[in-house]
PDB file of C-alpha atoms in Angstrom:
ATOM      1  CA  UNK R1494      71.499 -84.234  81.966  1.00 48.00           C
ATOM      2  CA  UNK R1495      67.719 -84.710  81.030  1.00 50.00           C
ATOM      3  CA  UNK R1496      66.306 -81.585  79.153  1.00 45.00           C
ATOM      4  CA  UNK R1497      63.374 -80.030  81.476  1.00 48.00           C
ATOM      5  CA  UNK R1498      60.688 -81.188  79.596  1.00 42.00           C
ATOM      6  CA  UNK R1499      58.065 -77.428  80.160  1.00 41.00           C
ATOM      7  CA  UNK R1500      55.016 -77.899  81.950  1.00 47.00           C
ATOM      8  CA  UNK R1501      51.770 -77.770  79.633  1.00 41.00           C
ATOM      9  CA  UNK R1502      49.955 -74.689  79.260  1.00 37.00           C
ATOM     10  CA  UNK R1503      46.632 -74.142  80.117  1.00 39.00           C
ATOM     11  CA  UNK R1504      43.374 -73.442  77.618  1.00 37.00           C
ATOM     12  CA  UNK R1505      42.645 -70.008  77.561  1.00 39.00           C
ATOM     13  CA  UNK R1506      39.648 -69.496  79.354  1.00 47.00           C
ATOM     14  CA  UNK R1507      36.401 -68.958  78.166  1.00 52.00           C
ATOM     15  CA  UNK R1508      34.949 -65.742  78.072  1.00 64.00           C
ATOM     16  CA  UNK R1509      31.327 -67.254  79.674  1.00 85.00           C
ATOM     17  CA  UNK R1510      28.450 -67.248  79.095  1.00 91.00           C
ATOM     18  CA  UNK R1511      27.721 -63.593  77.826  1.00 91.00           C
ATOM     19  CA  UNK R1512      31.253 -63.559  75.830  1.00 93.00           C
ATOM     20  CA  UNK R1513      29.581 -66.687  74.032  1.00 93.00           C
ATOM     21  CA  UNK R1514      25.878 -64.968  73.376  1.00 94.00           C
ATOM     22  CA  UNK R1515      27.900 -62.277  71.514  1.00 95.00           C
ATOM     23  CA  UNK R1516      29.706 -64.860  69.645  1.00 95.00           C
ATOM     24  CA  UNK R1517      26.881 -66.914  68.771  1.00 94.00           C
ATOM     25  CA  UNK R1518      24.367 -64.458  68.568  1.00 94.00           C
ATOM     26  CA  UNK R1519      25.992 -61.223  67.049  1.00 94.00           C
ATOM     27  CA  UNK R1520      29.607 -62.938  65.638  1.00 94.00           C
ATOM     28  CA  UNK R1521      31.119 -60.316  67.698  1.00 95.00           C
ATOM     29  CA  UNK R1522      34.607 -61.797  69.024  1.00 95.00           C
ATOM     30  CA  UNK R1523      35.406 -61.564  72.911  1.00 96.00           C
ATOM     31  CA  UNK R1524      38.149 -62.366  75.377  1.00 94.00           C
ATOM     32  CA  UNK R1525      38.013 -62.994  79.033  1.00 91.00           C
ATOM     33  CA  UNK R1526      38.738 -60.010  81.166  1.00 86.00           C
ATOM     34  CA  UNK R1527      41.132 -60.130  84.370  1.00 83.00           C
ATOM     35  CA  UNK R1528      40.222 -62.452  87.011  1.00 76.00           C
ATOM     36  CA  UNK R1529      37.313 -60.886  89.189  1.00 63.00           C
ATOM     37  CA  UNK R1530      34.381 -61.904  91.641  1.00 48.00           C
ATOM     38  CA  UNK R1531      32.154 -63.681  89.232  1.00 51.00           C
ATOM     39  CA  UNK R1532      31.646 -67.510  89.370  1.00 51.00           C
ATOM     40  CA  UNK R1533      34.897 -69.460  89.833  1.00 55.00           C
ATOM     41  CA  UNK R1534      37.148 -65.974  89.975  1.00 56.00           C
ATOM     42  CA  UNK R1535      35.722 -65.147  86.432  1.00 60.00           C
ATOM     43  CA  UNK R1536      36.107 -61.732  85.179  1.00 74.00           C
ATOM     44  CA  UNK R1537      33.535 -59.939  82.490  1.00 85.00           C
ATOM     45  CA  UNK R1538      33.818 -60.779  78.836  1.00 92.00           C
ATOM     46  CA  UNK R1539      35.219 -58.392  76.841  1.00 95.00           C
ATOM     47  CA  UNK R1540      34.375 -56.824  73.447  1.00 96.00           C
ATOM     48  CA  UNK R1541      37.234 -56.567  70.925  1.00 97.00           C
ATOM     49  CA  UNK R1542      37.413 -53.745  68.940  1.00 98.00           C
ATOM     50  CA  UNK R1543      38.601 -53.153  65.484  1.00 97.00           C
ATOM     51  CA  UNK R1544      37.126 -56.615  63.974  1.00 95.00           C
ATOM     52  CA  UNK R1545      33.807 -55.608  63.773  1.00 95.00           C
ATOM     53  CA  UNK R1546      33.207 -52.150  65.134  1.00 96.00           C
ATOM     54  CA  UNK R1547      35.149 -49.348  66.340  1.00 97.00           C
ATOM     55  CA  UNK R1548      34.419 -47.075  69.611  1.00 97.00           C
ATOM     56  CA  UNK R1549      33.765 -43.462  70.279  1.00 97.00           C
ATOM     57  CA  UNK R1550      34.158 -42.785  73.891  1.00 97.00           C
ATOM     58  CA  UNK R1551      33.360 -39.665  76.114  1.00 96.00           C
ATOM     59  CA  UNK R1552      31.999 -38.465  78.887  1.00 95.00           C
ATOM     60  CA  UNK R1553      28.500 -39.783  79.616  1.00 95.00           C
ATOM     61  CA  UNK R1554      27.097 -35.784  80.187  1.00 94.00           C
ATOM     62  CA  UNK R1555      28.515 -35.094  76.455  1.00 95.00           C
ATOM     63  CA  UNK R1556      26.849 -38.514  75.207  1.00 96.00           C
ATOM     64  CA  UNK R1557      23.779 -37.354  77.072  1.00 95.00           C
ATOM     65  CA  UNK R1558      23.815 -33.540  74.854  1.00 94.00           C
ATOM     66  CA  UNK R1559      24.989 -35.966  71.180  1.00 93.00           C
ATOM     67  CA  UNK R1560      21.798 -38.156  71.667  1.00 91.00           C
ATOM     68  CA  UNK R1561      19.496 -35.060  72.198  1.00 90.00           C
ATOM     69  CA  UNK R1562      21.060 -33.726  69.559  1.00 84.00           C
ATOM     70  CA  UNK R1563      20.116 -36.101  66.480  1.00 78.00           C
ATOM     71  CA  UNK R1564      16.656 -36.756  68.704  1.00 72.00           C
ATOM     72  CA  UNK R1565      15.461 -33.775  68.348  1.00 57.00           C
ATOM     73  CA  UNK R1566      15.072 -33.551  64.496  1.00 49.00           C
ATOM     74  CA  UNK R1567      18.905 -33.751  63.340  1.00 45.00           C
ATOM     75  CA  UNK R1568      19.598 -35.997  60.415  1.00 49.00           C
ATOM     76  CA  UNK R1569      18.690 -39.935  60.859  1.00 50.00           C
ATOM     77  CA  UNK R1570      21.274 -42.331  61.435  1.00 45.00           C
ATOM     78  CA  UNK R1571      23.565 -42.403  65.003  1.00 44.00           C
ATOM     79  CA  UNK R1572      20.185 -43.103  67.053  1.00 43.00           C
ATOM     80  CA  UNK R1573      20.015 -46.688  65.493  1.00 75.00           C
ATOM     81  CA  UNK R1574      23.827 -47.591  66.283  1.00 89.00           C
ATOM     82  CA  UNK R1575      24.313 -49.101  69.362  1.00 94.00           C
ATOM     83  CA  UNK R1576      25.261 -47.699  72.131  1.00 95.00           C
ATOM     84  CA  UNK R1577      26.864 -48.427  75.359  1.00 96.00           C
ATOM     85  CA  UNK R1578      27.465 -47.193  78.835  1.00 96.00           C
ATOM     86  CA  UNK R1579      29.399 -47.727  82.134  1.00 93.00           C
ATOM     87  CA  UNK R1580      29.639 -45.450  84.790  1.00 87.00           C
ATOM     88  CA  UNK R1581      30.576 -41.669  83.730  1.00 92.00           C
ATOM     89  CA  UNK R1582      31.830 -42.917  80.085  1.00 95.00           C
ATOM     90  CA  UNK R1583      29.568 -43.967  77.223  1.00 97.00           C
ATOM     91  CA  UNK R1584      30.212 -45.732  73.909  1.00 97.00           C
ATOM     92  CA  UNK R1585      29.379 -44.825  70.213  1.00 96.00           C
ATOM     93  CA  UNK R1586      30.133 -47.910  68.268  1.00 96.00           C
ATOM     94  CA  UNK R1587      31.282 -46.757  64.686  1.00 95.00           C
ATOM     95  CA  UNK R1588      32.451 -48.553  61.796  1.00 93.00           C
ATOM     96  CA  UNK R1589      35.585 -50.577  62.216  1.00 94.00           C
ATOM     97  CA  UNK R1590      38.519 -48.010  60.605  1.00 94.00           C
ATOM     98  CA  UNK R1591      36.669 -44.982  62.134  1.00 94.00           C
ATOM     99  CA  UNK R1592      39.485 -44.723  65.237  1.00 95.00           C
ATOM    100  CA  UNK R1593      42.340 -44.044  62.944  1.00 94.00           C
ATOM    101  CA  UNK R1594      40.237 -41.325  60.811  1.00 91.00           C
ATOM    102  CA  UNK R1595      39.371 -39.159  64.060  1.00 91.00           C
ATOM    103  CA  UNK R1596      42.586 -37.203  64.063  1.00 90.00           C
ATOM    104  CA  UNK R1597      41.940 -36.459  60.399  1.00 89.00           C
ATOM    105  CA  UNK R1598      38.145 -35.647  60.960  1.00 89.00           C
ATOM    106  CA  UNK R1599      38.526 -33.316  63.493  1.00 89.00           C
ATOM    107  CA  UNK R1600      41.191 -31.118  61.670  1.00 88.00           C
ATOM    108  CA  UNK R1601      38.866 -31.075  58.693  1.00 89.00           C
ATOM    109  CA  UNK R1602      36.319 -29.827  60.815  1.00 88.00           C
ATOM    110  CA  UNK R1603      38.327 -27.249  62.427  1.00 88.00           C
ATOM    111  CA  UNK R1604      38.597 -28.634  65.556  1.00 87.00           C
ATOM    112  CA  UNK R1605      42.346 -29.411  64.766  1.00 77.00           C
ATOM    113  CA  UNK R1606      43.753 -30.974  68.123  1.00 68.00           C
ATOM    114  CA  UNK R1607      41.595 -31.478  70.356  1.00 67.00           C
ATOM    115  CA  UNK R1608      42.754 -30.099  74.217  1.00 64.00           C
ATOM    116  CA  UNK R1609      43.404 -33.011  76.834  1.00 67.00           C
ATOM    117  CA  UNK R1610      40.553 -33.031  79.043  1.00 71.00           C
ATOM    118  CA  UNK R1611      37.691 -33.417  77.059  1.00 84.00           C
ATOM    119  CA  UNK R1612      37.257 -37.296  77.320  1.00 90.00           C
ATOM    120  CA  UNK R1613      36.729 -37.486  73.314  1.00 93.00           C
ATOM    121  CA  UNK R1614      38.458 -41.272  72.769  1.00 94.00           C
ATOM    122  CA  UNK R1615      38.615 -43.710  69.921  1.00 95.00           C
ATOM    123  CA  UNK R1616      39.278 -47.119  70.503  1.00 97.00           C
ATOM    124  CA  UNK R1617      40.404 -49.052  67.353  1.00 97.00           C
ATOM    125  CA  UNK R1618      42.801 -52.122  66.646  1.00 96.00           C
ATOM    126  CA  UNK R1619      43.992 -53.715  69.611  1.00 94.00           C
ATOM    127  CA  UNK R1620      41.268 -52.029  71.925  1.00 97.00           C
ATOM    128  CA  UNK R1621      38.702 -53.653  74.173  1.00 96.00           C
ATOM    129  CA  UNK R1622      35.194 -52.374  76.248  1.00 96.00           C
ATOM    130  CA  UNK R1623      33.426 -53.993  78.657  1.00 95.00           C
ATOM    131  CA  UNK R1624      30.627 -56.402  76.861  1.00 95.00           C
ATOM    132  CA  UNK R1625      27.673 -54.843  78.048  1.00 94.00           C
ATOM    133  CA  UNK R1626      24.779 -57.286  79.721  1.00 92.00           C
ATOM    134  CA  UNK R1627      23.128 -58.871  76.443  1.00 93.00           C
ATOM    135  CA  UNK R1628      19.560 -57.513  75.908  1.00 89.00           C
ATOM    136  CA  UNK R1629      16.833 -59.082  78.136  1.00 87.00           C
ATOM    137  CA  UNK R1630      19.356 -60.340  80.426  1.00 86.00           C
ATOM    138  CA  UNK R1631      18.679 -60.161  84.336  1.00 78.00           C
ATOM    139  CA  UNK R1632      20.447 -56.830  86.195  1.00 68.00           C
ATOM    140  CA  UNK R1633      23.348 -57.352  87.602  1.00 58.00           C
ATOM    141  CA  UNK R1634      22.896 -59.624  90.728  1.00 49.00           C
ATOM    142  CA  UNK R1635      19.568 -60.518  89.756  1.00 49.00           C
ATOM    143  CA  UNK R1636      19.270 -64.229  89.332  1.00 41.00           C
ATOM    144  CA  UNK R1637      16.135 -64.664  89.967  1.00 41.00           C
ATOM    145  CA  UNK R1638      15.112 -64.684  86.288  1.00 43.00           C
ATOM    146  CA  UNK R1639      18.206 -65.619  84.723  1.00 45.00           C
ATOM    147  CA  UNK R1640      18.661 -69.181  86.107  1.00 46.00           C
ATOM    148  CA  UNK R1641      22.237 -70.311  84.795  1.00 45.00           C
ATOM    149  CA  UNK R1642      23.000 -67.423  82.470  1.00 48.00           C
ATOM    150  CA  UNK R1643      22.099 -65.570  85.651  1.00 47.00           C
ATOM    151  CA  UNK R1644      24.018 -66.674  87.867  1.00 46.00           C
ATOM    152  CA  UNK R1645      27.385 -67.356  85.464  1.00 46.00           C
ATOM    153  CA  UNK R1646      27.329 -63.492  83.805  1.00 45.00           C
ATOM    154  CA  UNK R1647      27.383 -62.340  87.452  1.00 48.00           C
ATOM    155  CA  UNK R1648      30.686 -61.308  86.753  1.00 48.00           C
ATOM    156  CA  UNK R1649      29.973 -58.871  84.248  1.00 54.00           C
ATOM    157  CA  UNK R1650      30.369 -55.124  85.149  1.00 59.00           C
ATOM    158  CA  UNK R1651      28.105 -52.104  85.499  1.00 79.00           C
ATOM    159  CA  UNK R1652      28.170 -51.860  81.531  1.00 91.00           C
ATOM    160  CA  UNK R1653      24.770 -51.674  80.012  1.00 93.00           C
ATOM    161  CA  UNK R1654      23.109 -50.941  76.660  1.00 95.00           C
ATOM    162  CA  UNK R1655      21.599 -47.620  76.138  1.00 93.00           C
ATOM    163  CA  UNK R1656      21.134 -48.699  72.576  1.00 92.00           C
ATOM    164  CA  UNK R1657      21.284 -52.277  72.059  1.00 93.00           C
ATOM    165  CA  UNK R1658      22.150 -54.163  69.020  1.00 92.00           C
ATOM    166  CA  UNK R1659      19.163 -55.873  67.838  1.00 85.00           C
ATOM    167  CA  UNK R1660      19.736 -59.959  67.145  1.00 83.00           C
ATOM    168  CA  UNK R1661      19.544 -61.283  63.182  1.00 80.00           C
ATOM    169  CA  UNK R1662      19.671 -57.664  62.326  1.00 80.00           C
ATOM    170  CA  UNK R1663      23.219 -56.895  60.269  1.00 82.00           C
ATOM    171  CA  UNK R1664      24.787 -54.292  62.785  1.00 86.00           C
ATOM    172  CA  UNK R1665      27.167 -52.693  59.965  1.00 86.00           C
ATOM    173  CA  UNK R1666      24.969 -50.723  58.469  1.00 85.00           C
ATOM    174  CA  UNK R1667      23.508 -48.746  61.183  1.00 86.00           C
ATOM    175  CA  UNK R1668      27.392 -47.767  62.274  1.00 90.00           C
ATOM    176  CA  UNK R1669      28.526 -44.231  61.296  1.00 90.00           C
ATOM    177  CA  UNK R1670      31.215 -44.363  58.716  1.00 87.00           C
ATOM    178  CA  UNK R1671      34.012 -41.930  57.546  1.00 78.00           C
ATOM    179  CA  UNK R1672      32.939 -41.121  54.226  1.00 62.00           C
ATOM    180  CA  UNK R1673      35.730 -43.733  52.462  1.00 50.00           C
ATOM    181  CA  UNK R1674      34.375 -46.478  54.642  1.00 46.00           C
ATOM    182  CA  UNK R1675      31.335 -47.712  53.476  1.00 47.00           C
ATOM    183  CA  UNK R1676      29.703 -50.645  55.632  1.00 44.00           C
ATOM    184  CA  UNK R1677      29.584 -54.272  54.006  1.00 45.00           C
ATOM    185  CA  UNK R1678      25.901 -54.691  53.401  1.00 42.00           C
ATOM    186  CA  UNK R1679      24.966 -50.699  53.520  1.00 41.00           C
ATOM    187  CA  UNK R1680      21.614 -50.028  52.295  1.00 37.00           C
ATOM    188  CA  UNK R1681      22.228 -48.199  48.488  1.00 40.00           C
ATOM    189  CA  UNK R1682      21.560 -44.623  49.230  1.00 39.00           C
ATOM    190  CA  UNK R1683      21.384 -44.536  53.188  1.00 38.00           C
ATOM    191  CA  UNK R1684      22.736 -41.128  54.192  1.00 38.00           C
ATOM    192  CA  UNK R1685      26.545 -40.769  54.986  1.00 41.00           C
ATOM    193  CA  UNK R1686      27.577 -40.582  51.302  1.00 40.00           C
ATOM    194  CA  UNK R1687      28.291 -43.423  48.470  1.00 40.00           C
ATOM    195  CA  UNK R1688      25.178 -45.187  49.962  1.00 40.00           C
ATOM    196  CA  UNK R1689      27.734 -46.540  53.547  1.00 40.00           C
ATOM    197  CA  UNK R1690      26.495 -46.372  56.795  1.00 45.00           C
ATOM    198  CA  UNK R1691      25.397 -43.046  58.388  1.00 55.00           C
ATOM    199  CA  UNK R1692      28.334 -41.248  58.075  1.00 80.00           C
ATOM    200  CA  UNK R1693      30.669 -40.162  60.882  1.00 90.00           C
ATOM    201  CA  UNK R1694      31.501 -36.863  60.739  1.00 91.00           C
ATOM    202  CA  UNK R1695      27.887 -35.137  62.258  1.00 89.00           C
ATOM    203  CA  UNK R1696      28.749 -38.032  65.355  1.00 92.00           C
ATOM    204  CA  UNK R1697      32.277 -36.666  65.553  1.00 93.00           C
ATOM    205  CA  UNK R1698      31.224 -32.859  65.188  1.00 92.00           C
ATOM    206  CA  UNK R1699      28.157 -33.825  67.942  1.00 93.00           C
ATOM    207  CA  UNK R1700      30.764 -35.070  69.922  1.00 94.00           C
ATOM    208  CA  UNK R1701      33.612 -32.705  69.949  1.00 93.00           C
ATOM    209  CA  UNK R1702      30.946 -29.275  70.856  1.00 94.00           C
ATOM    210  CA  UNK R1703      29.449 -31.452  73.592  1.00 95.00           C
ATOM    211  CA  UNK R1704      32.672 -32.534  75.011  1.00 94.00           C
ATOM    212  CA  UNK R1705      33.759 -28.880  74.725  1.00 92.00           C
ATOM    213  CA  UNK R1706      30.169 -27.944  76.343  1.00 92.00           C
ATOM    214  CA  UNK R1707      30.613 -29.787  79.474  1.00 92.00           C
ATOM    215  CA  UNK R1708      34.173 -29.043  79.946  1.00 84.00           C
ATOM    216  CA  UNK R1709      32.794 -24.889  80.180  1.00 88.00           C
ATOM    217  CA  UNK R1710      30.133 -25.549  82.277  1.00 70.00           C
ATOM    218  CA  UNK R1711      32.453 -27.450  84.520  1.00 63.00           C
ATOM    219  CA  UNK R1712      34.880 -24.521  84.458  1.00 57.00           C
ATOM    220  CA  UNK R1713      32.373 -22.153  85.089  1.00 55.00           C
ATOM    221  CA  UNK R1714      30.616 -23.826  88.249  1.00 51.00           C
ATOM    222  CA  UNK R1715      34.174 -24.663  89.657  1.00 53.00           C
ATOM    223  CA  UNK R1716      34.956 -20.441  89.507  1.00 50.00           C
ATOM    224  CA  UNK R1717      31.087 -20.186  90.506  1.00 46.00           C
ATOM    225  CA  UNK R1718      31.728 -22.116  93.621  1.00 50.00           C
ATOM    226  CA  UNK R1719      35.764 -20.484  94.420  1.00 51.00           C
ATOM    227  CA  UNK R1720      34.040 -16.595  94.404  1.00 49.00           C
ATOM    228  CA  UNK R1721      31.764 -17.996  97.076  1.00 51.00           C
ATOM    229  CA  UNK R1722      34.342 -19.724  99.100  1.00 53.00           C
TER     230      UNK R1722
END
């Protein structure tokens, strides 16, 4: 009997246009998402975490209170990281490590474990977000000004830069760091300790009182809102 000689595999696909501009342009690495709507069944590219960056993810009303936070005359440094958003969750990218020092962060800072149902996430190793529409891109469904990068990102997702990363501009540096995780490249004596990237522990402590914050006032309109029923 003739072995079954296996049928060949096919080439991974692509992850498209915008999956190649953050290749090319940033060296971030992507992978195609699942099959969607886009152009020939193509789903959105896909950032992969843990290379070059790590995520902090939580609820968009808590990202909204962080932001304010360091805007309104806190200590430099987490404005100038990008940042990220789709629908009610927004993304803090922090240095690559960062996910597996959270647990450790927030017990030093007394938080200890956090309660489920505060929507404070890393995403490290083996985690992926959404690639966000590259800067100066077309809204989504708009290809009216995007001619073929237009009309092939199509596929991409409601994802969109609050903070984008800016092109030939080192993105490392401008990442909040643990405090043992100085960025390759860090400017000598930029705050966050041992001259690394802005360090990670006001983001995390921002984060955690905000989460915390919005979690209350949800609590509090919900028993509002039952004595009136």
């Amino acid at each position: 009997m003739d072995p079954t000689v296996p049928r060949p595999r096919r080439p991974l696909p692509a992850s498209g246009p915008v999956g190649r501009w953050y290749e090319n342009v940033l060296g971030w690495p992507t992978v195609p998402g699942p099959p969607g709507a886009g152009a020939g069944g193509a789903g959105p590219a896909l950032l992969v975490c843990g290379v070059r960056f790590d995520v902090l993810e939580m609820p968009s009303r808590a990202a909204d209170g962080v932001l304010r936070r360091f805007a309104d005359g806190a200590p430099p440094g987490v404005p100038s990281a990008p940042v990220a958003r789709s629908g009610g969750r927004t993304w803090f990218l922090m240095a690559a490590g960062g996910a597996e020092e959270l647990p450790g962060l927030l017990e030093w800072l007394g938080w200890g474990a956090l309660p489920e149902g505060l929507g404070l996430v890393a995403i490290g190793a083996g985690g992926r977000i959404e690639a966000p529409r590259p800067p100066g891109w077309p809204p989504h469904g708009d290809v009216t000004r995007g001619g073929a990068a237009g009309r092939e990102g199509d596929s991409q997702g409601a994802a969109t830069w609050m903070r984008p990363p800016e092109p030939g501009h080192a993105v490392e540096p401008t990442l909040p760091a643990p405090w043992l995780l100085p960025s390759p490249g860090a400017r000598e004596g930029a705050p966050g300790g041992g001259g690394g990237a802005p360090d990670l522990v006001r983001l995390v402590d921002s984060a955690a009182t905000e989460c915390l914050r919005v979690r209350l006032g949800r609590a509090c309109d919900q028993r509002w809102a039952s004595s009136y029923a």
